[in-house]
């Protein structure tokens, strides 16, 4: 990872520190274990500063859930890592004023750094499991949602839902920090690496499924038009970073398929070249396949019967498993979904 911003921010702050002030400096950026000390200590030494006399360095990872007001920066638990328990206790008191949830001193920097990374690694692995199952079970003529719902009747089963891919600036990125750190110390990270490969491949897998569905409906790739409903990586968030919509669109376009996209949370500059940007869903005409990519409320509450009439071929693919497929079929669609047998 590029740590130049962490180093640059640290240098700017350290240069302004008055000697003897014992200023507390806290890093909140997501980093792998060891980054805070390894990146900042050489700068601190270069500037002639001393830990314990001039400053203290600490780590408290940022935690919040974009688009989720119940888990903003003031509603989430925090963990604090630093080598000095006295400073750790002082920071606990400070952060307790910033959040209504638990604030905990966890010991050395590396513990807090690692905690942040594995929070997202765990989610990536869990999502990868259901995404892989969503590819296996349809081949067995079994709907993955039926399986997951049945398994969820057991008290300790953790329910995740498959989708077209994983996006955002955390889950698709942070596992690579852990993979790299493990490689640095000569330890394999096979499970983390495999999970990333599964989730990274989902847009390509879905593109192949869409191509087959359209071919079966008599629509050749060179003539096909696909409408993506939603582009942001997450519902109710206007953020296209690492969105699975982009590799999905790129794979479809590489097959000669025309791709349009509608997302009421994004402006026209958010899309890559080659994608037809739809500003008015009522003007989206002549498409062969609609794909729910992002479960925005605006997408879920569309007038499905009207949209079906605008389609050249009324095929729809639920890439988030949140739509009522029977209702869609009754509204003039031929409905399909990720993890569902054709």
Short mmCIF file of C-alpha atoms in Angstrom, two decimals, residues 45 84 91 102 109 137 156 168 175 182 186 198 217 220 222 241 243 260 266 287 315:
data_model
loop_
_atom_site.label_atom_id
_atom_site.label_comp_id
_atom_site.label_asym_id
_atom_site.label_seq_id
_atom_site.Cartn_x
_atom_site.Cartn_y
_atom_site.Cartn_z
CA UNK A 45 13.97 10.42 15.10
CA UNK A 84 1.88 3.78 27.31
CA UNK A 91 -7.49 8.65 25.28
CA UNK A 102 -17.69 1.30 24.47
CA UNK A 109 -0.38 -0.20 18.61
CA UNK A 137 -25.94 -24.50 -5.79
CA UNK A 156 -25.23 -19.85 15.61
CA UNK A 168 -16.14 0.36 -1.34
CA UNK A 175 -7.43 -7.79 2.99
CA UNK A 182 1.81 -11.98 6.20
CA UNK A 186 6.89 -15.47 5.57
CA UNK A 198 -13.81 -15.20 -5.23
CA UNK A 217 -33.81 -15.41 -24.96
CA UNK A 220 -26.93 -12.11 -29.32
CA UNK A 222 -23.39 -7.97 -30.32
CA UNK A 241 -15.20 3.64 -5.31
CA UNK A 243 -17.95 -0.59 -7.14
CA UNK A 260 -26.45 1.80 -19.61
CA UNK A 266 -24.46 9.88 -8.63
CA UNK A 287 -32.80 -2.62 -23.19
CA UNK A 315 -35.34 -9.80 -18.63
#
